[in-house]
Coordinates of C-alpha atoms and ligand atoms in Angstrom, one line a residue:
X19 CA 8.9 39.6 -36.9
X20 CA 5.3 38.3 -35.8
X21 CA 4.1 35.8 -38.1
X22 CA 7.1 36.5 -40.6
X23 CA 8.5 33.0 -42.8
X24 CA 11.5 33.4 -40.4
X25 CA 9.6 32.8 -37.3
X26 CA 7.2 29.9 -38.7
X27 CA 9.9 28.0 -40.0
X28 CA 11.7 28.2 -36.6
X29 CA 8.5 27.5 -35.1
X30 CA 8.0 24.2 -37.1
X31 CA 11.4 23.1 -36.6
X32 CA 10.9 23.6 -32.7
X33 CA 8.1 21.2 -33.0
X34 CA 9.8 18.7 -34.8
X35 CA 12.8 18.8 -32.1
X36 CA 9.4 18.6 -29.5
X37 CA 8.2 15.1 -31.2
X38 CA 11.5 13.7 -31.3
X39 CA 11.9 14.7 -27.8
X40 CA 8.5 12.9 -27.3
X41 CA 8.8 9.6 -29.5
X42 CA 10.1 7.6 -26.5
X43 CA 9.0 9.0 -23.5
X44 CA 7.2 6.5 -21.6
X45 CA 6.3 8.4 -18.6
X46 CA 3.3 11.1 -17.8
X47 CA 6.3 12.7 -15.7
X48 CA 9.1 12.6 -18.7
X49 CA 6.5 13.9 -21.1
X50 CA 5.5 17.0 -18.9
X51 CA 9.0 18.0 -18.5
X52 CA 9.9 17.8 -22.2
X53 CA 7.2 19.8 -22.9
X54 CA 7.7 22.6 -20.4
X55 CA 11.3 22.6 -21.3
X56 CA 10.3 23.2 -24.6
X57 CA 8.2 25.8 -23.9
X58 CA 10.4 28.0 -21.8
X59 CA 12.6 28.0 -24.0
X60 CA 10.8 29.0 -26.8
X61 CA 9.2 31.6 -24.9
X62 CA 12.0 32.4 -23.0
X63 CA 9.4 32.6 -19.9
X64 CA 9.5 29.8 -17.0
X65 CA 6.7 27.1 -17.7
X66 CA 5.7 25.2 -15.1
X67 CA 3.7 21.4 -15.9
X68 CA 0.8 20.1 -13.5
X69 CA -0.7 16.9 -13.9
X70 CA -4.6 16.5 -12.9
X71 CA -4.9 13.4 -10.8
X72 CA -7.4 13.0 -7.8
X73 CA -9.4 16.5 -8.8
X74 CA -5.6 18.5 -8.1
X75 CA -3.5 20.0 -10.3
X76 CA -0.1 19.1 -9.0
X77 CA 2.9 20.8 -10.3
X78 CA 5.6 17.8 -11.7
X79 CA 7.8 19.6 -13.9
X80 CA 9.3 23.3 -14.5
X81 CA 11.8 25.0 -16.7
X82 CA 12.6 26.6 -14.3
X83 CA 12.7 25.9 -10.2
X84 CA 11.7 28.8 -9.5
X85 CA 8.2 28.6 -11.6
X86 CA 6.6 25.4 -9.7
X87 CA 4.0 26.7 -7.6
X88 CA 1.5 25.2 -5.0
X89 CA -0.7 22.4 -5.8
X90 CA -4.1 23.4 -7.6
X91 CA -7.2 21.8 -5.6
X92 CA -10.2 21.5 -8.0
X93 CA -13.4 22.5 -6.3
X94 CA -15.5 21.8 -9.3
X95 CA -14.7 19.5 -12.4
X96 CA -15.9 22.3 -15.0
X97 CA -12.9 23.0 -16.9
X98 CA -13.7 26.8 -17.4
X99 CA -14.5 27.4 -13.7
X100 CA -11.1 25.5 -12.9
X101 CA -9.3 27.6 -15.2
X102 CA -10.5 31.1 -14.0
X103 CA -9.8 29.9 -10.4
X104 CA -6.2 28.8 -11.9
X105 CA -5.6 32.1 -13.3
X106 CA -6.6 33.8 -10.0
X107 CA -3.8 31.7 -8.2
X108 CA -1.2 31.8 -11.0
X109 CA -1.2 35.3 -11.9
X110 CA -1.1 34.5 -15.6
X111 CA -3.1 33.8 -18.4
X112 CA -1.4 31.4 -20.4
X113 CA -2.7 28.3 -19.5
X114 CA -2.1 25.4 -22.3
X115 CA -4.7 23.0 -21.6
X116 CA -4.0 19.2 -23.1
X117 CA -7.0 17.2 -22.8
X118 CA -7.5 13.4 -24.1
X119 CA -10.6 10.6 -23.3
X120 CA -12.6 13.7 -22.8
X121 CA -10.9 14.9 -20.1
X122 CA -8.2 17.4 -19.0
X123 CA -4.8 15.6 -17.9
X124 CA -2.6 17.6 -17.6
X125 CA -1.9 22.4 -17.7
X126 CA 0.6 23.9 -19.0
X127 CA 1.5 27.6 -17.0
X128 CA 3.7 30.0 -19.0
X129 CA 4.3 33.1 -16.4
X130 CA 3.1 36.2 -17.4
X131 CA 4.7 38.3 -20.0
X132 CA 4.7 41.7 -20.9
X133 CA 2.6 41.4 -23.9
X134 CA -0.8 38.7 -24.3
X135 CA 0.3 36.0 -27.0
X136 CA -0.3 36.8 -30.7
X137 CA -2.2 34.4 -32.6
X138 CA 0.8 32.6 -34.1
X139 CA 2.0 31.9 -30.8
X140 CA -1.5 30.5 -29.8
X141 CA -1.5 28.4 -32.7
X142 CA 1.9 27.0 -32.0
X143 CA 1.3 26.5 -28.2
X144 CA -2.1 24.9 -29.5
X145 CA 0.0 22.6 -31.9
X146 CA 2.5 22.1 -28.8
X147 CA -0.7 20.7 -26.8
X148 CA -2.1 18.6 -29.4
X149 CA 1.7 16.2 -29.8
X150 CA 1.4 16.4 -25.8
X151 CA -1.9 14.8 -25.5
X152 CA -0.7 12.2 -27.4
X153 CA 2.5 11.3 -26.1
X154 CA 0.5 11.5 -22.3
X155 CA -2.2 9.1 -23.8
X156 CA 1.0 6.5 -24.7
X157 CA 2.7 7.1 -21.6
X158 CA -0.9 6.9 -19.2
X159 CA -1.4 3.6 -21.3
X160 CA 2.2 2.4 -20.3
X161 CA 1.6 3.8 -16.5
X162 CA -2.2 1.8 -16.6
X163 CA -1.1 -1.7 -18.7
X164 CA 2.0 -1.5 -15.5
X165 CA -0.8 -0.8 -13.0
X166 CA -3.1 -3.7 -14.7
X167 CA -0.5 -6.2 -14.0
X168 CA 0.4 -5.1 -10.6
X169 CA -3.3 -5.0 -9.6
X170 CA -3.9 -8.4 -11.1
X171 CA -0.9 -10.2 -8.6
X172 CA -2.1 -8.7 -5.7
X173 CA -5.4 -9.5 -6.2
X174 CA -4.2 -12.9 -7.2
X175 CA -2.8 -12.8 -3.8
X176 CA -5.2 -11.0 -2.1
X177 CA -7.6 -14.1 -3.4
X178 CA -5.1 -16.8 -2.1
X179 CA -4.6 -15.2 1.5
X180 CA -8.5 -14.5 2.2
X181 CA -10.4 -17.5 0.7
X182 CA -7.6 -19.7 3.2
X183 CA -9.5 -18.1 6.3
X184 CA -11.7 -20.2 8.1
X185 CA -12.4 -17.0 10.9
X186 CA -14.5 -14.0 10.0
X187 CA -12.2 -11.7 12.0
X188 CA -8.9 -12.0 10.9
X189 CA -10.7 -12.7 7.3
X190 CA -12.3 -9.2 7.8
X191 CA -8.7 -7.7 8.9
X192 CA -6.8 -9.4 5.7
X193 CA -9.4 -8.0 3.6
X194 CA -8.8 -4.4 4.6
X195 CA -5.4 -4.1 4.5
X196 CA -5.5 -5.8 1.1
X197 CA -7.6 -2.8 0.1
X198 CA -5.7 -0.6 1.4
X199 CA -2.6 -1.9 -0.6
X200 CA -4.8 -1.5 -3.9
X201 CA -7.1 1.7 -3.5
X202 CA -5.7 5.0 -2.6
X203 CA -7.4 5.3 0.6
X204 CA -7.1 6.4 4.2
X205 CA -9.4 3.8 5.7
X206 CA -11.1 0.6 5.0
X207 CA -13.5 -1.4 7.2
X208 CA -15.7 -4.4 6.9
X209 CA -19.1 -4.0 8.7
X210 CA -21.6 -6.8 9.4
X211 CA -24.7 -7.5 10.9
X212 CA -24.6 -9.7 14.1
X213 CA -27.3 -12.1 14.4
X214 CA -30.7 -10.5 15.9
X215 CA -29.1 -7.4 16.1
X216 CA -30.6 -4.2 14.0
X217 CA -27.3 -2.6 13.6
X218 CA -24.0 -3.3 11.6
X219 CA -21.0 -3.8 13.7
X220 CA -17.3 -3.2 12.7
X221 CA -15.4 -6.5 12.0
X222 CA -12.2 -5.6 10.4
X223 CA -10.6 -2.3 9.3
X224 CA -7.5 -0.9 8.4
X225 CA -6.4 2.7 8.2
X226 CA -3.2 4.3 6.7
X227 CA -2.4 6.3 9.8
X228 CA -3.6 5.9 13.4
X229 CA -7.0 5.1 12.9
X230 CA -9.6 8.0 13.5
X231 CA -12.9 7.1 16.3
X232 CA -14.6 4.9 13.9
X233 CA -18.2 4.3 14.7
X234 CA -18.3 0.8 16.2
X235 CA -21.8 0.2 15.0
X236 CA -23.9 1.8 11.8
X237 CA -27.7 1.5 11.0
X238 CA -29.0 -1.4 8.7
X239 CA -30.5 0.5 6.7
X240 CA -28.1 1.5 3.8
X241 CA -28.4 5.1 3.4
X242 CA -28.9 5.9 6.9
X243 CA -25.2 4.0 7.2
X244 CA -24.0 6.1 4.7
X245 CA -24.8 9.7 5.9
X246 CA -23.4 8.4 9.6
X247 CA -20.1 7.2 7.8
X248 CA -20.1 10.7 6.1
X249 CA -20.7 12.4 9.9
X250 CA -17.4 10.1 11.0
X251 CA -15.3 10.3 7.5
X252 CA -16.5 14.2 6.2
X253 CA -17.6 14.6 3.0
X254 CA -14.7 13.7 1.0
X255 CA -15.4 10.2 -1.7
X256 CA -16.6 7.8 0.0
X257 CA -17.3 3.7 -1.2
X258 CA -19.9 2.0 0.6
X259 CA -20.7 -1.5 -1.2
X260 CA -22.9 -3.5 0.2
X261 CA -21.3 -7.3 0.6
X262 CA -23.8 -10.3 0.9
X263 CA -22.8 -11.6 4.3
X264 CA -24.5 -15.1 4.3
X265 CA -24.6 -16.4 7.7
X266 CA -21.1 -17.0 8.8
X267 CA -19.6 -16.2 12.2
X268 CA -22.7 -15.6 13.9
X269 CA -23.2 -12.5 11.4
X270 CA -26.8 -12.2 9.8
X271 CA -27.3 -11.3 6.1
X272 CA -26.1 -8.3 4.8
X273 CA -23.1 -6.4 5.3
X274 CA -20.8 -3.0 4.7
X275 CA -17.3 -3.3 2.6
X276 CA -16.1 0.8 3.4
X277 CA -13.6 2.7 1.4
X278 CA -12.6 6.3 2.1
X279 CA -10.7 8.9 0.8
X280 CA -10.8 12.8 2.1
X281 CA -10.0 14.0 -1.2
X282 CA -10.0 13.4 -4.9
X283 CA -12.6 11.1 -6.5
X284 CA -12.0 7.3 -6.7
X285 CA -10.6 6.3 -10.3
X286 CA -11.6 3.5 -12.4
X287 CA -8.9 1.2 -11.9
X288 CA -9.9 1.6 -8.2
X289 CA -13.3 1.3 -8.5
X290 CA -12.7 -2.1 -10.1
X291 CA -10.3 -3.0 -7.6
X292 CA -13.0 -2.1 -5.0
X293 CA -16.0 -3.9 -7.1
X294 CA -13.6 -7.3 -7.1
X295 CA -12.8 -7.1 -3.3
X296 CA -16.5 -7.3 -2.5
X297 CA -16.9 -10.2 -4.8
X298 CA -14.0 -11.8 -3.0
X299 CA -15.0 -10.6 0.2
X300 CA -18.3 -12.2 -0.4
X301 CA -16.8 -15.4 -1.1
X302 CA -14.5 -15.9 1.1
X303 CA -17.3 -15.6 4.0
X304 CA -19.1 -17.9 2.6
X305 CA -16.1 -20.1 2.7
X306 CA -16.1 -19.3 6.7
X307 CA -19.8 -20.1 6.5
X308 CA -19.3 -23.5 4.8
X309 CA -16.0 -24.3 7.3
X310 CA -18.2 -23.4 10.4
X311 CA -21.2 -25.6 9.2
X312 CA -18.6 -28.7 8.5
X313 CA -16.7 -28.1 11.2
X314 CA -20.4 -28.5 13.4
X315 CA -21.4 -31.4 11.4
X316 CA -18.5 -33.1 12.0
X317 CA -18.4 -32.5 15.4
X318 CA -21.9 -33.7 15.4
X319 CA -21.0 -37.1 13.6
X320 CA -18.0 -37.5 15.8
X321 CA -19.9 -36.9 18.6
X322 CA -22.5 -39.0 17.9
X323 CA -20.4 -41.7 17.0
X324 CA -18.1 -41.9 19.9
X325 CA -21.6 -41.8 22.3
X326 CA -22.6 -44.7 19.7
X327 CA -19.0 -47.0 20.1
X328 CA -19.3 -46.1 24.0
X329 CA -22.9 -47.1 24.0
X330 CA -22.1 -50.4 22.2
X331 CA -18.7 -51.4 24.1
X332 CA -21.3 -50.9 27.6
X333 CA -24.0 -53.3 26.3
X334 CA -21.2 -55.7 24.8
X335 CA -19.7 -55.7 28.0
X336 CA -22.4 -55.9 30.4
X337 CA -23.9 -59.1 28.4
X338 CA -21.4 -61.0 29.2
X339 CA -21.6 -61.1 32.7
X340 CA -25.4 -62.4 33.2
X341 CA -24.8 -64.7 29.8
X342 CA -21.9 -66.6 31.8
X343 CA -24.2 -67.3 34.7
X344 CA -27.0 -68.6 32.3
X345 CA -24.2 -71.0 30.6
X346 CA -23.1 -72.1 33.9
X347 CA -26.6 -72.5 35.1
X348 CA -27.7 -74.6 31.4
X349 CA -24.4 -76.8 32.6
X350 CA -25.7 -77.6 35.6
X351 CA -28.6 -78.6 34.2
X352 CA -27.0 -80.8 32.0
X353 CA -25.2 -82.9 34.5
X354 CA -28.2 -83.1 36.7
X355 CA -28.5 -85.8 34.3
X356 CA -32.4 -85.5 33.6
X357 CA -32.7 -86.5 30.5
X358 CA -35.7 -84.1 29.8
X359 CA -34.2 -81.1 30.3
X360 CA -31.2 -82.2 28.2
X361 CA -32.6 -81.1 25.3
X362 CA -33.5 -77.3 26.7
X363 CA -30.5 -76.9 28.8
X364 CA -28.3 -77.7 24.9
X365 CA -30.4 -75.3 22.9
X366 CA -30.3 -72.7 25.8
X367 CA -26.1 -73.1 25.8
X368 CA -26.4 -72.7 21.3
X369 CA -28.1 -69.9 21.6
X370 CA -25.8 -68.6 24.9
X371 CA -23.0 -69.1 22.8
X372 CA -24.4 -67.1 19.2
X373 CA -25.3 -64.2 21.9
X374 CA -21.9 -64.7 23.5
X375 CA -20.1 -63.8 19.8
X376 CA -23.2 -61.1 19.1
X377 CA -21.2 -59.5 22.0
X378 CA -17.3 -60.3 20.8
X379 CA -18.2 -58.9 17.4
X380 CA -20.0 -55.8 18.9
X381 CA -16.8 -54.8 22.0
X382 CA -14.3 -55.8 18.6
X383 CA -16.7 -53.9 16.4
X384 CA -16.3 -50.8 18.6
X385 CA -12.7 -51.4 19.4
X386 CA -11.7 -51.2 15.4
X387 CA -14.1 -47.8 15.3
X388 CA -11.9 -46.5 18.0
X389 CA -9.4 -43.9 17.4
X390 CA -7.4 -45.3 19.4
X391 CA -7.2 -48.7 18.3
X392 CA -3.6 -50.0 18.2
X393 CA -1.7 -53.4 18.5
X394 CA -0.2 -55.2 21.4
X395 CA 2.3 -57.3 18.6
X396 CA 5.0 -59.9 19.7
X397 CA 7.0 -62.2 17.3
X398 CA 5.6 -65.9 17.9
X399 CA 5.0 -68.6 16.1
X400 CA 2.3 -68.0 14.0
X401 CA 1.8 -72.3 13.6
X402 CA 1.3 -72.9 16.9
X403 CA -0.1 -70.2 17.4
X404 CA -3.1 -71.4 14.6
X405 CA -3.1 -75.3 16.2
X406 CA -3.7 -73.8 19.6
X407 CA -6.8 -71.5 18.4
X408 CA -8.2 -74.3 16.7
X409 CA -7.4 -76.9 19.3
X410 CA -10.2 -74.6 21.3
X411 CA -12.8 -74.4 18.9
X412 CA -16.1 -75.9 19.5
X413 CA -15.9 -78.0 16.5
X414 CA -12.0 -78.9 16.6
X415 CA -12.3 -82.5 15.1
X416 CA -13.4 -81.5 12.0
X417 CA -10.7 -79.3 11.3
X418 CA -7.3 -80.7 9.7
X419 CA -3.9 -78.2 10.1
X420 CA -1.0 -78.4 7.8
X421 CA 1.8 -76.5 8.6
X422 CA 6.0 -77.2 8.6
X423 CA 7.3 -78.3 11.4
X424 CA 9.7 -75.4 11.4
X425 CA 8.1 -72.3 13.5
X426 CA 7.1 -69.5 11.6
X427 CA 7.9 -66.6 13.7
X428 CA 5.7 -62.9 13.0
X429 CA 5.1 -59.9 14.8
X430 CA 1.1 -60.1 15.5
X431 CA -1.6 -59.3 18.7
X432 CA -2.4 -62.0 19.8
X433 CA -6.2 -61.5 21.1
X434 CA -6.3 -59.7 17.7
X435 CA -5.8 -62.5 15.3
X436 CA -7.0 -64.8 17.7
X437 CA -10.6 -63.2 17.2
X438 CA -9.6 -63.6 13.4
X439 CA -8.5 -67.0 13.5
X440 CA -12.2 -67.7 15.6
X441 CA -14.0 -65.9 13.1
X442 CA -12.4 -67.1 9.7
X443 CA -12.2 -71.0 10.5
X444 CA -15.7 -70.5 12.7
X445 CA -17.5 -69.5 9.0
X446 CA -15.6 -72.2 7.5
X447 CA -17.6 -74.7 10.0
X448 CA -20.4 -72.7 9.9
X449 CA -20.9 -72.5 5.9
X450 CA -20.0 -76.1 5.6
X451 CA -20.7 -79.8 6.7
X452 CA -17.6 -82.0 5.9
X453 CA -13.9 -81.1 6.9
X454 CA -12.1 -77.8 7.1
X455 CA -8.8 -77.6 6.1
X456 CA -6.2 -75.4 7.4
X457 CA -2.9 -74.2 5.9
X458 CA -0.1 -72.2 7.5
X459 CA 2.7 -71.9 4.8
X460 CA 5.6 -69.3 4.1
X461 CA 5.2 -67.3 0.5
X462 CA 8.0 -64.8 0.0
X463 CA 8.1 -62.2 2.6
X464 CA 4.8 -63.3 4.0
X465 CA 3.0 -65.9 6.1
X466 CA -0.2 -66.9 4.5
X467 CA -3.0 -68.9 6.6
X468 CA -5.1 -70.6 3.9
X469 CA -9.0 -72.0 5.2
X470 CA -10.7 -73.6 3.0
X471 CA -13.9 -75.5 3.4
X472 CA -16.4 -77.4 0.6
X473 CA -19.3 -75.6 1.9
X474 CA -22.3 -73.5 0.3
X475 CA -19.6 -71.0 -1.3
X476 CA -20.3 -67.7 -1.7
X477 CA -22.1 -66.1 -5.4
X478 CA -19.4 -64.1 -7.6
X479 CA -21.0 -60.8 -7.2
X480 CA -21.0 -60.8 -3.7
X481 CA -17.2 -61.9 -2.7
X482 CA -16.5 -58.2 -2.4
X483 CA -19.6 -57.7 -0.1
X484 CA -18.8 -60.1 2.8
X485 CA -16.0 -57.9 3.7
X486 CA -18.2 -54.9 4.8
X487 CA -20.0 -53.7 7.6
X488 CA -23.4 -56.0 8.0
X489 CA -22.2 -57.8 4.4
X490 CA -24.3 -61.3 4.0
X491 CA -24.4 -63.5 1.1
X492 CA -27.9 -63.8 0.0
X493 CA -27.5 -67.2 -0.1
X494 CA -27.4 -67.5 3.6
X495 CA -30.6 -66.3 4.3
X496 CA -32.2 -68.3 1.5
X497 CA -30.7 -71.5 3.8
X498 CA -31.8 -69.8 6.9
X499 CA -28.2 -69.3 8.2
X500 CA -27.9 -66.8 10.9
X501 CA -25.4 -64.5 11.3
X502 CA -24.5 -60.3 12.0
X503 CA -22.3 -59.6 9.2
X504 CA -19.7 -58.1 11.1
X505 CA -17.2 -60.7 11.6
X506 CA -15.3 -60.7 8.2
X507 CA -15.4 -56.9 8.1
X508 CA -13.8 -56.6 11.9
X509 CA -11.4 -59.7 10.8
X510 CA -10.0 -57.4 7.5
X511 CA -9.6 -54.7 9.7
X512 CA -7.5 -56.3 12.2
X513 CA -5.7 -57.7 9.5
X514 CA -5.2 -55.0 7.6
X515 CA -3.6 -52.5 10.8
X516 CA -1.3 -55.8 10.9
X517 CA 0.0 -54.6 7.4
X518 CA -1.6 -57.7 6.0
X519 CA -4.7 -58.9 3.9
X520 CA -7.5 -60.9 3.6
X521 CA -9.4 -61.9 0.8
X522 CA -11.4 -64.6 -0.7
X523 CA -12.0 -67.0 -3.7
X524 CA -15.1 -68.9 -3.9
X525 CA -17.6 -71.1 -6.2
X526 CA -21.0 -70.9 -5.0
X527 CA -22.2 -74.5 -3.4
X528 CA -18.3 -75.9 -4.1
X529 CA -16.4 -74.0 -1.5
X530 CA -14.6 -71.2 -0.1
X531 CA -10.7 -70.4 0.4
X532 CA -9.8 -67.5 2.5
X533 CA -6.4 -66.5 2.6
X534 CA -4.8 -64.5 5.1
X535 CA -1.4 -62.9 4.6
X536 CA 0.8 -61.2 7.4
X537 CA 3.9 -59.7 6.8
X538 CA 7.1 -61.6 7.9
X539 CA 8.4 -58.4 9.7
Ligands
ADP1869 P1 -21.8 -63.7 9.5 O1 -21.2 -65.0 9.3 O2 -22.2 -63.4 11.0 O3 -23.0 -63.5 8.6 P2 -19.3 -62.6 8.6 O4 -18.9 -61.2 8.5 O5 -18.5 -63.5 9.4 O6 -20.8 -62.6 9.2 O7 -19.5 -63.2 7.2 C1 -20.1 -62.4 6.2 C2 -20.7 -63.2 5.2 O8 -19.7 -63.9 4.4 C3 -21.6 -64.4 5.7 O9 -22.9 -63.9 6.0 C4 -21.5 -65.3 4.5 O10 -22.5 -64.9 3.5 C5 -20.2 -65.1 3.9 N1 -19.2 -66.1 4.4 C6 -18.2 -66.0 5.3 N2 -17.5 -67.1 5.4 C7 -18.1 -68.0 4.5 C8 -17.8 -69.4 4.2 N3 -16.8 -70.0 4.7 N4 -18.5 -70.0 3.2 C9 -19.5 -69.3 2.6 N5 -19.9 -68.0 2.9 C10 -19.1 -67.4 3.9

């Protein structure tokens, strides 16, 4: 019957029943097992499948139980050696081989007959091979596109949980058990060089099973690293990639990300996985590196500037005391009623008093700077609380308050907005020669203290400017004014932790208005 038109046509029709078998099996697994199905049957001999993954043959389907045998380790990746050493351990000679991408995938064992296959039959097991490499390419494209997307989430995870670390450590730690959720390994670990040291030193690792003695330390050098990981991890694949350590976590340049497997060969998709881990791993300690350094400089700047406030708030202080004693002494001198020494004794008090603010501004200057600073608030009346303030100001005659009779009660500090009050209605004399107006008025839900004076004004582009830190209008200097430039920026800031504002509106040499609004409650 060999080769008779009986026996092809059954032959043809088998494969047909094979392909439709085949059309929609999506998986490497489903596809072996049709096929060695197929094959027993039309052999009438048990047929066992193994799929080559890792350098093994590993039996995943049979026609019959009783025909899957032990896995197949490849000890060399030549196909015809791997065959001979296949027939050896399978006692049979028909071996169906179905290769694709240049590679062999997957063997087909039919067990061994009484009689060696005639040529038809090797042309139909050839034909059987050829529809099987085919459906396994579909199905292996299925199994990799799945494998694509899976890899891509965990790496996008993998990218969100590392590049949060702001500790080279538990970074290092992260990193190897992400690996070791991507890559079929046994063991990952993170190597780095400490600073000054000539050796790397394990940071992180994580192993599938109880870890095995891992060296604690490596040599620099690259290669040398390698053949003493290959002493610890035997000779099985092993992925040393060297990471750029920049200088994070007291670790000096250069560094060791360590995959290892005992057997099979990495794949592609792994070695991809493994490539973007380093890249990641790379970034995310230089995200460590850049926390540590801002972490230092701000510890610097807060440092420096707390030893600044302190420094300030001591000489602030410590003026005051000897510049009461001159005051009192210039007094002195002014009732002793010599009318030669008036004259000293009055510019000695001026300029007691300008060093006197100098040294308000400064303590208030530090206090705003302060973490710390808070408000001691109480509801008063805010109107007599302004006619009191100005009541005590050097040049109280010259300023006129309107207010309503009725109080005007809001939650404010009082040593706060008193320095405010000072400062605000002190410019207004200052900046000007005729009278200063002063008015303390209810708008809506706020209290608004209005001071306005016909003085030298303040130019356009510079209203903005007298609010900050040292801010002068350059007309002052032109009139030979003198002044710190603190006072307005120290008087918003009150303000403003009041829940209020202060602002300005001005026409240079016509006047100034500054308004100051404080919330009712
Ligand atoms: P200082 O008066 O010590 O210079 P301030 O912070 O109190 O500092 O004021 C900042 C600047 O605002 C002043 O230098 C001045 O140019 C301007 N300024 C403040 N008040 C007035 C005002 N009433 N009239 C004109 N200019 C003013």
């Amino acid at each position: 019957m060999v080769g008779s038109e009986g026996e092809k046509l059954r032959r043809t029709e088998a494969l047909e029943r094979l392909m439709l078998g085949l059309r929609d099996a999506r998986e490497p697994h489903e596809v072996l097992a049709i096929v060695s199905r197929s094959l027993g049957f039309e052999f009438s001999r048990p047929c066992a499948a193994y799929e080559f993954r890792d350098a093994v043959f590993r039996p995943v389907a049979a026609s019959e139980v009783t025909s899957v045998r032990e896995p197949i380790a490849a000890s060399s990746l030549d196909f015809d050696e791997l065959l001979g050493h296949a027939v050896t351990r399978l006692d049979s000679r028909d071996l169906i081989p179905v290769s694709f991408d240049g590679q062999v995938r997957a063997l087909f064992v039919l067990e061994r007959a009484e009689r060696p296959l005639d040529e038809e039959e090797m042309k139909f097991l050839h034909a059987v091979a050829a529809h099987a490499a085919l459906a396994l390419t579909t199905a292996f494209s299925f199994e990799q596109l799945r494998r694509y997307a899976a890899e891509g989430a965990a790496l996008t995870e993998a990218a969100h949980t590392i590049l949060g670390f702001t500790e080279l450590e538990p970074l290092a730690e992260a990193l190897c058990r992400f690996a070791l959720r991507l890559v079929h390994a046994e063991c990952v670990c993170v190597f780095g060089r400490r600073e000054g040291g000539d050796r790397l030193t394990l940071i992180g690792c994580a192993s599938r099973d109880e870890p095995g003695p891992l060296p604690e330390t490596l040599p620099a050098d690259g290669d040398e690293a390698i053949a003493a990981l290959k002493e610890t991890f035997g000779d099985g694949p092993l992925s040393a990639t060297p990471i750029s350590f920049p200088l994070a976590g007291g670790l000096d340049h250069g560094g060791l990300m360590v995959v290892t497997r005992r057997r099979g060969a990495f794949e592609k998709v792994e070695t991809r996985v493994i490539d973007a881990l380093v890249t990641l791993a790379a970034l995310a300690i230089r995200n460590v590196e850049l926390y540590e350094q801002s972490t230092r400089a701000n510890r610097a700047l807060a440092e420096s500037s707390a030893f600044k406030d302190d420094l300030m708030a001591m000489f602030a202080h410590d003026f005051k005391g000897p510049l009461t004693v001159i005051s009192g002494f210039a007094e002195l001198l002014l009732e002793s009623g010599n009318a030669e020494v008036h004259g000293s004794a009055r510019t000695i008090m001026a300029q007691v008093a300008r060093l006197a603010k100098l040294a308000d501004d400064a303590l208030a200057l530090a206090a705003t700077q302060s973490a710390g600073f808070s408000l001691r608030r109480a509801r008063e009346d805010l109107v007599e609380f302004v006619r009191d303030a100005v009541r005590n100001l050097a040049e109280a005659d010259r300023v006129a308050v309107e207010a309503a009779e009725a109080p005007l009660i809001v939650p404010f500090d009082r040593a706060r907005l008193r320095h405010v009050i000072d400062n605000v209605v002190g410019n207004a004399l200052k900046y000007s020669k005729g009278e200063v107006r002063v008015t303390v008025r209810r708008a809506g839900r706020e209290a608004l203290i209005e001071v306005t004076d016909r003085g030298i004004g303040i130019p356009e582009a510079e209203l903005e400017g007298v609010f900050a830190r040292f801010g002068r209008g350059s007309n002052t200097s032109r009139r030979g004014i003198a002044g710190s430039g603190v006072g307005l920026y120290i008087a918003r800031k009150i303000v403003e932790v009041h829940g209020g504002r202060l602002d300005v509106t001005s026409c240079e040499d016509e006047g100034s208005t500054f308004t100051l609004a404080l919330p009712l409650e």
